[in-house]
Amino acid sequence: MIDPRRPDLGLRPLGGFIPRLTRPAFKRRSPAGALLMADWHGIVGPAIAAVTVPRRLTGGTLTIGCSGPIAMELQHLAPQLIGRVNAALGSVTVQTLKFVQQAPPGPPAPQPRPEAPLPDTVRGRLDTVGSPELRDALARLGRGVYRTR
């Protein structure tokens, strides 16, 4: 039931609330910029995405972070790159590219190798060691030695 003192509490279309809800998010990042950041790998391809990072999209200028030598190569590919980005966004959003110096992402951290089982003879000898700290240290050393075998 509608309160006669508050006529604004009646049923209203949901579309009327959307701009008020999305405005704070879009002030920080445009929808096109957010789409570009999320789909960068698929838009530019794996080779370019591995050495570049999209930084921001403002006023028709896409800022891309990359190392110096890559920036020179991308300047030559700028028309094709702009075409790919605009095709992905569905409109002519990007008109120029700006490159900023940024260290390339480092190699992925090495995955820890699984622990190697100790041979029965080594395990038997470890049981004779009296100090628990020394026994643990020798067991770690043994696992490191037998990991590569």
Tab-separated table of N, CA and C in Angstrom:
chain	number	residue	atom	x	y	z
A	1	MET	N	0.838	-1.168	0.000
A	1	MET	CA	0.000	0.000	0.000
A	1	MET	C	0.890	1.242	0.000
A	2	ILE	N	0.504	2.231	-0.734
A	2	ILE	CA	1.292	3.448	-0.873
A	2	ILE	C	0.920	4.427	0.229
A	3	ASP	N	1.943	4.953	0.867
A	3	ASP	CA	1.754	5.935	1.921
A	3	ASP	C	1.407	7.269	1.253
A	4	PRO	N	0.250	7.899	1.592
A	4	PRO	CA	-0.135	9.152	0.926
A	4	PRO	C	0.840	10.290	1.218
A	5	ARG	N	1.587	10.196	2.297
A	5	ARG	CA	2.535	11.267	2.602
A	5	ARG	C	3.827	11.129	1.797
A	6	ARG	N	4.112	9.916	1.260
A	6	ARG	CA	5.353	9.675	0.504
A	6	ARG	C	5.006	9.087	-0.862
A	7	PRO	N	4.613	9.905	-1.809
A	7	PRO	CA	4.226	9.374	-3.114
A	7	PRO	C	5.417	8.776	-3.875
A	8	ASP	N	6.653	9.100	-3.478
A	8	ASP	CA	7.815	8.589	-4.197
A	8	ASP	C	8.126	7.125	-3.853
A	9	LEU	N	7.385	6.520	-2.909
A	9	LEU	CA	7.639	5.137	-2.531
A	9	LEU	C	6.826	4.143	-3.347
A	10	GLY	N	6.122	4.570	-4.346
A	10	GLY	CA	5.349	3.661	-5.174
A	10	GLY	C	6.258	2.829	-6.074
A	11	LEU	N	5.644	1.979	-6.853
A	11	LEU	CA	6.393	1.145	-7.777
A	11	LEU	C	7.014	2.015	-8.872
A	12	ARG	N	8.297	1.766	-9.137
A	12	ARG	CA	8.997	2.493	-10.195
A	12	ARG	C	9.805	1.500	-11.012
A	13	PRO	N	10.070	1.832	-12.266
A	13	PRO	CA	10.863	0.906	-13.085
A	13	PRO	C	12.291	0.782	-12.559
A	14	LEU	N	12.831	-0.402	-12.674
A	14	LEU	CA	14.180	-0.676	-12.196
A	14	LEU	C	15.232	0.133	-12.969
A	15	GLY	N	14.974	0.403	-14.228
A	15	GLY	CA	15.903	1.175	-15.043
A	15	GLY	C	16.161	2.566	-14.497
A	16	GLY	N	15.261	3.091	-13.706
A	16	GLY	CA	15.464	4.406	-13.117
A	16	GLY	C	16.537	4.408	-12.027
A	17	PHE	N	16.810	3.249	-11.444
A	17	PHE	CA	17.824	3.162	-10.392
A	17	PHE	C	19.230	2.901	-10.931
A	18	ILE	N	19.337	2.349	-12.122
A	18	ILE	CA	20.634	1.916	-12.660
A	18	ILE	C	21.650	3.060	-12.730
A	19	PRO	N	21.333	4.219	-13.315
A	19	PRO	CA	22.362	5.271	-13.381
A	19	PRO	C	22.871	5.699	-12.009
A	20	ARG	N	21.980	5.778	-11.045
A	20	ARG	CA	22.397	6.205	-9.709
A	20	ARG	C	23.307	5.155	-9.061
A	21	LEU	N	23.085	3.888	-9.362
A	21	LEU	CA	23.901	2.820	-8.782
A	21	LEU	C	25.260	2.685	-9.478
A	22	THR	N	25.304	2.873	-10.777
A	22	THR	CA	26.537	2.637	-11.531
A	22	THR	C	27.429	3.862	-11.635
A	23	ARG	N	26.914	5.041	-11.393
A	23	ARG	CA	27.703	6.267	-11.544
A	23	ARG	C	28.996	6.247	-10.732
A	24	PRO	N	28.990	5.841	-9.444
A	24	PRO	CA	30.262	5.828	-8.698
A	24	PRO	C	31.303	4.885	-9.304
A	25	ALA	N	30.857	3.739	-9.785
A	25	ALA	CA	31.815	2.795	-10.380
A	25	ALA	C	32.353	3.329	-11.691
A	26	PHE	N	31.516	3.939	-12.506
A	26	PHE	CA	31.954	4.422	-13.813
A	26	PHE	C	32.772	5.702	-13.710
A	27	LYS	N	32.687	6.398	-12.585
A	27	LYS	CA	33.556	7.562	-12.400
A	27	LYS	C	35.003	7.113	-12.272
A	28	ARG	N	35.196	5.983	-11.610
A	28	ARG	CA	36.553	5.466	-11.437
A	28	ARG	C	37.070	4.805	-12.707
A	29	ARG	N	36.233	4.073	-13.414
A	29	ARG	CA	36.668	3.382	-14.627
A	29	ARG	C	35.482	3.275	-15.568
A	30	SER	N	35.698	3.664	-16.817
A	30	SER	CA	34.620	3.626	-17.801
A	30	SER	C	34.274	2.178	-18.130
A	31	PRO	N	33.062	1.923	-18.614
A	31	PRO	CA	32.698	0.552	-18.985
A	31	PRO	C	33.610	0.014	-20.087
A	32	ALA	N	33.960	0.869	-21.046
A	32	ALA	CA	34.851	0.427	-22.122
A	32	ALA	C	36.229	0.100	-21.556
A	33	GLY	N	36.715	0.908	-20.634
A	33	GLY	CA	38.014	0.654	-20.017
A	33	GLY	C	38.008	-0.623	-19.202
A	34	ALA	N	36.924	-0.858	-18.484
A	34	ALA	CA	36.826	-2.082	-17.688
A	34	ALA	C	36.795	-3.313	-18.588
A	35	LEU	N	36.058	-3.239	-19.690
A	35	LEU	CA	36.013	-4.346	-20.638
A	35	LEU	C	37.387	-4.579	-21.245
A	36	LEU	N	38.072	-3.507	-21.560
A	36	LEU	CA	39.403	-3.598	-22.142
A	36	LEU	C	40.386	-4.246	-21.172
A	37	MET	N	40.328	-3.855	-19.908
A	37	MET	CA	41.226	-4.439	-18.906
A	37	MET	C	40.944	-5.928	-18.714
A	38	ALA	N	39.675	-6.295	-18.717
A	38	ALA	CA	39.305	-7.683	-18.466
A	38	ALA	C	39.634	-8.597	-19.640
A	39	ASP	N	39.467	-8.116	-20.865
A	39	ASP	CA	39.633	-8.956	-22.053
A	39	ASP	C	40.900	-8.650	-22.832
A	40	TRP	N	41.881	-8.016	-22.221
A	40	TRP	CA	43.101	-7.601	-22.932
A	40	TRP	C	43.770	-8.766	-23.646
A	41	HIS	N	43.887	-9.890	-22.997
A	41	HIS	CA	44.559	-11.048	-23.580
A	41	HIS	C	43.850	-11.510	-24.856
A	42	GLY	N	42.547	-11.535	-24.831
A	42	GLY	CA	41.789	-11.967	-26.006
A	42	GLY	C	41.748	-10.927	-27.113
A	43	ILE	N	41.846	-9.664	-26.758
A	43	ILE	CA	41.759	-8.593	-27.763
A	43	ILE	C	43.053	-8.470	-28.551
A	44	VAL	N	44.187	-8.411	-27.869
A	44	VAL	CA	45.454	-8.159	-28.568
A	44	VAL	C	46.215	-9.434	-28.888
A	45	GLY	N	45.824	-10.544	-28.322
A	45	GLY	CA	46.514	-11.795	-28.580
A	45	GLY	C	47.541	-12.102	-27.500
A	46	PRO	N	47.941	-13.361	-27.397
A	46	PRO	CA	48.828	-13.764	-26.303
A	46	PRO	C	50.233	-13.175	-26.395
A	47	ALA	N	50.750	-12.982	-27.593
A	47	ALA	CA	52.122	-12.464	-27.729
A	47	ALA	C	52.223	-11.031	-27.215
A	48	ILE	N	51.291	-10.175	-27.599
A	48	ILE	CA	51.325	-8.772	-27.162
A	48	ILE	C	50.889	-8.660	-25.706
A	49	ALA	N	49.911	-9.458	-25.304
A	49	ALA	CA	49.427	-9.395	-23.916
A	49	ALA	C	50.498	-9.832	-22.918
A	50	ALA	N	51.432	-10.673	-23.345
A	50	ALA	CA	52.481	-11.141	-22.440
A	50	ALA	C	53.474	-10.040	-22.082
A	51	VAL	N	53.596	-9.008	-22.934
A	51	VAL	CA	54.597	-7.962	-22.699
A	51	VAL	C	53.985	-6.586	-22.474
A	52	THR	N	52.654	-6.490	-22.441
A	52	THR	CA	51.998	-5.198	-22.247
A	52	THR	C	50.909	-5.313	-21.188
A	53	VAL	N	50.538	-4.146	-20.652
A	53	VAL	CA	49.440	-4.060	-19.683
A	53	VAL	C	48.660	-2.791	-19.994
A	54	PRO	N	47.332	-2.884	-20.200
A	54	PRO	CA	46.558	-1.657	-20.398
A	54	PRO	C	46.450	-0.908	-19.077
A	55	ARG	N	46.754	0.375	-19.087
A	55	ARG	CA	46.742	1.158	-17.852
A	55	ARG	C	45.454	1.950	-17.690
A	56	ARG	N	45.065	2.729	-18.721
A	56	ARG	CA	43.824	3.506	-18.615
A	56	ARG	C	43.353	3.918	-20.006
A	57	LEU	N	42.079	4.245	-20.081
A	57	LEU	CA	41.459	4.714	-21.311
A	57	LEU	C	40.730	6.006	-20.984
A	58	THR	N	41.278	7.136	-21.470
A	58	THR	CA	40.656	8.427	-21.213
A	58	THR	C	40.729	9.283	-22.462
A	59	GLY	N	39.640	9.905	-22.799
A	59	GLY	CA	39.602	10.866	-23.900
A	59	GLY	C	40.066	10.316	-25.227
A	60	GLY	N	39.802	9.061	-25.514
A	60	GLY	CA	40.209	8.474	-26.781
A	60	GLY	C	41.653	8.022	-26.819
A	61	THR	N	42.362	8.128	-25.709
A	61	THR	CA	43.756	7.707	-25.645
A	61	THR	C	43.872	6.498	-24.729
A	62	LEU	N	44.415	5.420	-25.269
A	62	LEU	CA	44.658	4.216	-24.492
A	62	LEU	C	46.114	4.230	-24.038
A	63	THR	N	46.333	4.197	-22.736
A	63	THR	CA	47.684	4.170	-22.180
A	63	THR	C	48.061	2.723	-21.928
A	64	ILE	N	49.212	2.327	-22.483
A	64	ILE	CA	49.679	0.951	-22.390
A	64	ILE	C	51.039	0.951	-21.702
A	65	GLY	N	51.195	0.102	-20.709
A	65	GLY	CA	52.475	-0.056	-20.035
A	65	GLY	C	53.275	-1.164	-20.686
A	66	CYS	N	54.526	-0.868	-21.038
A	66	CYS	CA	55.399	-1.863	-21.661
A	66	CYS	C	56.845	-1.413	-21.515
A	67	SER	N	57.772	-2.272	-21.898
A	67	SER	CA	59.182	-1.893	-21.848
A	67	SER	C	59.525	-1.091	-23.103
A	68	GLY	N	60.661	-0.404	-23.066
A	68	GLY	CA	61.055	0.485	-24.154
A	68	GLY	C	61.107	-0.160	-25.537
A	69	PRO	N	61.808	-1.288	-25.711
A	69	PRO	CA	61.878	-1.893	-27.040
A	69	PRO	C	60.522	-2.330	-27.572
A	70	ILE	N	59.666	-2.790	-26.706
A	70	ILE	CA	58.332	-3.222	-27.141
A	70	ILE	C	57.516	-2.018	-27.590
A	71	ALA	N	57.700	-0.874	-26.932
A	71	ALA	CA	56.953	0.331	-27.299
A	71	ALA	C	57.266	0.738	-28.734
A	72	MET	N	58.519	0.621	-29.136
A	72	MET	CA	58.875	0.976	-30.514
A	72	MET	C	58.185	0.047	-31.502
A	73	GLU	N	58.140	-1.229	-31.191
A	73	GLU	CA	57.479	-2.179	-32.070
A	73	GLU	C	55.973	-1.922	-32.131
A	74	LEU	N	55.388	-1.603	-30.971
A	74	LEU	CA	53.949	-1.355	-30.938
A	74	LEU	C	53.571	-0.066	-31.655
A	75	GLN	N	54.464	0.903	-31.720
A	75	GLN	CA	54.177	2.121	-32.475
A	75	GLN	C	53.980	1.794	-33.949
A	76	HIS	N	54.739	0.831	-34.440
A	76	HIS	CA	54.565	0.419	-35.837
A	76	HIS	C	53.270	-0.369	-36.037
A	77	LEU	N	52.833	-1.058	-34.994
A	77	LEU	CA	51.598	-1.837	-35.066
A	77	LEU	C	50.377	-1.060	-34.590
A	78	ALA	N	50.531	0.224	-34.299
A	78	ALA	CA	49.454	1.023	-33.709
A	78	ALA	C	48.156	0.984	-34.514
A	79	PRO	N	48.161	1.149	-35.840
A	79	PRO	CA	46.878	1.115	-36.552
A	79	PRO	C	46.149	-0.226	-36.399
A	80	GLN	N	46.883	-1.324	-36.467
A	80	GLN	CA	46.238	-2.635	-36.300
A	80	GLN	C	45.748	-2.821	-34.866
A	81	LEU	N	46.541	-2.369	-33.907
A	81	LEU	CA	46.165	-2.498	-32.499
A	81	LEU	C	44.925	-1.667	-32.179
A	82	ILE	N	44.875	-0.444	-32.677
A	82	ILE	CA	43.701	0.412	-32.475
A	82	ILE	C	42.478	-0.222	-33.122
A	83	GLY	N	42.658	-0.789	-34.300
A	83	GLY	CA	41.552	-1.466	-34.979
A	83	GLY	C	41.018	-2.645	-34.189
A	84	ARG	N	41.918	-3.457	-33.618
A	84	ARG	CA	41.487	-4.599	-32.800
A	84	ARG	C	40.724	-4.148	-31.568
A	85	VAL	N	41.243	-3.120	-30.908
A	85	VAL	CA	40.601	-2.640	-29.680
A	85	VAL	C	39.222	-2.070	-29.999
A	86	ASN	N	39.118	-1.241	-31.031
A	86	ASN	CA	37.825	-0.650	-31.380
A	86	ASN	C	36.832	-1.710	-31.841
A	87	ALA	N	37.314	-2.734	-32.538
A	87	ALA	CA	36.417	-3.817	-32.955
A	87	ALA	C	35.887	-4.571	-31.734
A	88	ALA	N	36.729	-4.774	-30.748
A	88	ALA	CA	36.292	-5.473	-29.544
A	88	ALA	C	35.310	-4.638	-28.730
A	89	LEU	N	35.515	-3.308	-28.722
A	89	LEU	CA	34.630	-2.436	-27.952
A	89	LEU	C	33.339	-2.115	-28.701
A	90	GLY	N	33.317	-2.318	-30.005
A	90	GLY	CA	32.106	-2.096	-30.784
A	90	GLY	C	31.896	-0.672	-31.240
A	91	SER	N	32.850	0.213	-31.007
A	91	SER	CA	32.753	1.593	-31.462
A	91	SER	C	34.155	2.175	-31.558
A	92	VAL	N	34.254	3.325	-32.182
A	92	VAL	CA	35.551	3.990	-32.296
A	92	VAL	C	35.807	4.732	-30.986
A	93	THR	N	36.378	4.033	-30.049
A	93	THR	CA	36.653	4.580	-28.727
A	93	THR	C	38.096	5.042	-28.615
A	94	VAL	N	39.017	4.254	-29.166
A	94	VAL	CA	40.452	4.552	-29.078
A	94	VAL	C	40.902	5.197	-30.378
A	95	GLN	N	41.533	6.364	-30.259
A	95	GLN	CA	42.068	7.043	-31.437
A	95	GLN	C	43.586	7.102	-31.427
A	96	THR	N	44.192	7.153	-30.244
A	96	THR	CA	45.644	7.201	-30.142
A	96	THR	C	46.109	6.268	-29.024
A	97	LEU	N	47.366	5.877	-29.132
A	97	LEU	CA	47.987	5.053	-28.111
A	97	LEU	C	49.092	5.847	-27.436
A	98	LYS	N	49.217	5.655	-26.144
A	98	LYS	CA	50.291	6.283	-25.377
A	98	LYS	C	51.006	5.165	-24.634
A	99	PHE	N	52.326	5.158	-24.731
A	99	PHE	CA	53.105	4.102	-24.091
A	99	PHE	C	53.852	4.672	-22.903
A	100	VAL	N	53.791	3.966	-21.780
A	100	VAL	CA	54.513	4.368	-20.582
A	100	VAL	C	55.477	3.250	-20.214
A	101	GLN	N	56.618	3.662	-19.676
A	101	GLN	CA	57.644	2.706	-19.292
A	101	GLN	C	57.174	1.905	-18.097
A	102	GLN	N	57.246	0.617	-18.224
A	102	GLN	CA	56.846	-0.266	-17.143
A	102	GLN	C	57.654	-1.545	-17.280
A	103	ALA	N	58.185	-2.017	-16.185
A	103	ALA	CA	58.955	-3.253	-16.222
A	103	ALA	C	58.039	-4.395	-16.642
A	104	PRO	N	58.528	-5.268	-17.514
A	104	PRO	CA	57.687	-6.399	-17.912
A	104	PRO	C	57.420	-7.302	-16.730
A	105	PRO	N	56.288	-7.988	-16.746
A	105	PRO	CA	56.001	-8.891	-15.634
A	105	PRO	C	57.071	-9.971	-15.562
A	106	GLY	N	57.485	-10.285	-14.361
A	106	GLY	CA	58.528	-11.282	-14.163
A	106	GLY	C	58.029	-12.677	-14.474
A	107	PRO	N	58.960	-13.618	-14.520
A	107	PRO	CA	58.540	-15.002	-14.765
A	107	PRO	C	57.711	-15.505	-13.595
A	108	PRO	N	56.837	-16.454	-13.848
A	108	PRO	CA	56.018	-16.963	-12.756
A	108	PRO	C	56.894	-17.621	-11.690
A	109	ALA	N	56.436	-17.553	-10.476
A	109	ALA	CA	57.175	-18.147	-9.364
A	109	ALA	C	57.256	-19.658	-9.559
A	110	PRO	N	58.402	-20.244	-9.275
A	110	PRO	CA	58.518	-21.694	-9.461
A	110	PRO	C	57.619	-22.446	-8.489
A	111	GLN	N	57.030	-23.481	-8.990
A	111	GLN	CA	56.157	-24.302	-8.167
A	111	GLN	C	57.000	-25.188	-7.268
A	112	PRO	N	56.644	-25.325	-6.000
A	112	PRO	CA	57.426	-26.204	-5.129
A	112	PRO	C	57.296	-27.650	-5.600
A	113	ARG	N	58.420	-28.308	-5.594
A	113	ARG	CA	58.407	-29.706	-6.024
A	113	ARG	C	57.883	-30.589	-4.892
A	114	PRO	N	57.258	-31.687	-5.252
A	114	PRO	CA	56.767	-32.577	-4.197
A	114	PRO	C	57.942	-33.197	-3.451
A	115	GLU	N	57.710	-33.484	-2.195
A	115	GLU	CA	58.772	-34.085	-1.391
A	115	GLU	C	59.033	-35.509	-1.854
A	116	ALA	N	60.315	-35.844	-1.930
A	116	ALA	CA	60.706	-37.190	-2.345
A	116	ALA	C	60.657	-38.113	-1.126
A	117	PRO	N	60.223	-39.334	-1.321
A	117	PRO	CA	60.232	-40.276	-0.192
A	117	PRO	C	61.675	-40.700	0.105
A	118	LEU	N	61.945	-40.883	1.354
A	118	LEU	CA	63.272	-41.339	1.765
A	118	LEU	C	63.359	-42.858	1.645
A	119	PRO	N	64.495	-43.378	1.212
A	119	PRO	CA	64.659	-44.842	1.170
A	119	PRO	C	64.569	-45.432	2.581
A	120	ASP	N	64.216	-46.690	2.643
A	120	ASP	CA	64.043	-47.349	3.941
A	120	ASP	C	65.327	-47.336	4.761
A	121	THR	N	66.478	-47.482	4.119
A	121	THR	CA	67.737	-47.505	4.873
A	121	THR	C	67.995	-46.161	5.540
A	122	VAL	N	67.688	-45.062	4.827
A	122	VAL	CA	67.900	-43.737	5.394
A	122	VAL	C	66.921	-43.496	6.530
A	123	ARG	N	65.677	-43.910	6.337
A	123	ARG	CA	64.675	-43.734	7.383
A	123	ARG	C	65.048	-44.523	8.638
A	124	GLY	N	65.608	-45.701	8.435
A	124	GLY	CA	66.036	-46.521	9.575
A	124	GLY	C	67.171	-45.864	10.346
A	125	ARG	N	68.091	-45.260	9.612
A	125	ARG	CA	69.212	-44.588	10.280
A	125	ARG	C	68.736	-43.323	11.003
A	126	LEU	N	67.754	-42.632	10.423
A	126	LEU	CA	67.239	-41.413	11.074
A	126	LEU	C	66.579	-41.733	12.415
A	127	ASP	N	65.991	-42.929	12.511
A	127	ASP	CA	65.323	-43.304	13.765
A	127	ASP	C	66.313	-43.455	14.910
A	128	THR	N	67.593	-43.650	14.594
A	128	THR	CA	68.583	-43.826	15.649
A	128	THR	C	69.123	-42.502	16.180
A	129	VAL	N	68.800	-41.387	15.501
A	129	VAL	CA	69.276	-40.069	15.939
A	129	VAL	C	68.434	-39.640	17.136
A	130	GLY	N	69.110	-39.227	18.208
A	130	GLY	CA	68.415	-38.902	19.455
A	130	GLY	C	67.718	-37.546	19.449
A	131	SER	N	68.325	-36.534	18.856
A	131	SER	CA	67.771	-35.176	18.911
A	131	SER	C	66.689	-35.011	17.843
A	132	PRO	N	65.472	-34.596	18.239
A	132	PRO	CA	64.401	-34.420	17.235
A	132	PRO	C	64.721	-33.313	16.224
A	133	GLU	N	65.362	-32.222	16.675
A	133	GLU	CA	65.689	-31.137	15.739
A	133	GLU	C	66.697	-31.613	14.705
A	134	LEU	N	67.720	-32.361	15.149
A	134	LEU	CA	68.724	-32.877	14.231
A	134	LEU	C	68.114	-33.895	13.280
A	135	ARG	N	67.197	-34.724	13.792
A	135	ARG	CA	66.527	-35.729	12.959
A	135	ARG	C	65.720	-35.041	11.850
A	136	ASP	N	64.978	-33.970	12.194
A	136	ASP	CA	64.188	-33.242	11.196
A	136	ASP	C	65.092	-32.588	10.155
A	137	ALA	N	66.200	-32.010	10.600
A	137	ALA	CA	67.122	-31.357	9.672
A	137	ALA	C	67.735	-32.382	8.727
A	138	LEU	N	68.129	-33.538	9.240
A	138	LEU	CA	68.695	-34.583	8.380
A	138	LEU	C	67.653	-35.144	7.417
A	139	ALA	N	66.407	-35.234	7.859
A	139	ALA	CA	65.333	-35.715	6.973
A	139	ALA	C	65.104	-34.727	5.832
A	140	ARG	N	65.117	-33.420	6.141
A	140	ARG	CA	64.968	-32.421	5.066
A	140	ARG	C	66.131	-32.495	4.082
A	141	LEU	N	67.329	-32.671	4.610
A	141	LEU	CA	68.507	-32.801	3.754
A	141	LEU	C	68.386	-34.037	2.866
A	142	GLY	N	67.956	-35.122	3.442
A	142	GLY	CA	67.790	-36.354	2.664
A	142	GLY	C	66.738	-36.203	1.577
A	143	ARG	N	65.621	-35.534	1.885
A	143	ARG	CA	64.591	-35.309	0.867
A	143	ARG	C	65.133	-34.453	-0.273
A	144	GLY	N	65.969	-33.463	0.072
A	144	GLY	CA	66.572	-32.623	-0.962
A	144	GLY	C	67.523	-33.412	-1.838
A	145	VAL	N	68.267	-34.315	-1.241
A	145	VAL	CA	69.209	-35.124	-2.015
A	145	VAL	C	68.466	-36.099	-2.918
A	146	TYR	N	67.450	-36.764	-2.403
A	146	TYR	CA	66.743	-37.780	-3.173
A	146	TYR	C	65.673	-37.201	-4.097
A	147	ARG	N	65.417	-35.898	-4.029
A	147	ARG	CA	64.437	-35.268	-4.912
A	147	ARG	C	64.883	-35.330	-6.370
A	148	THR	N	66.174	-35.186	-6.607
A	148	THR	CA	66.683	-35.143	-7.980
A	148	THR	C	66.962	-36.539	-8.519
A	149	ARG	N	66.800	-37.554	-7.737
A	149	ARG	CA	67.098	-38.924	-8.216
A	149	ARG	C	65.872	-39.627	-8.663
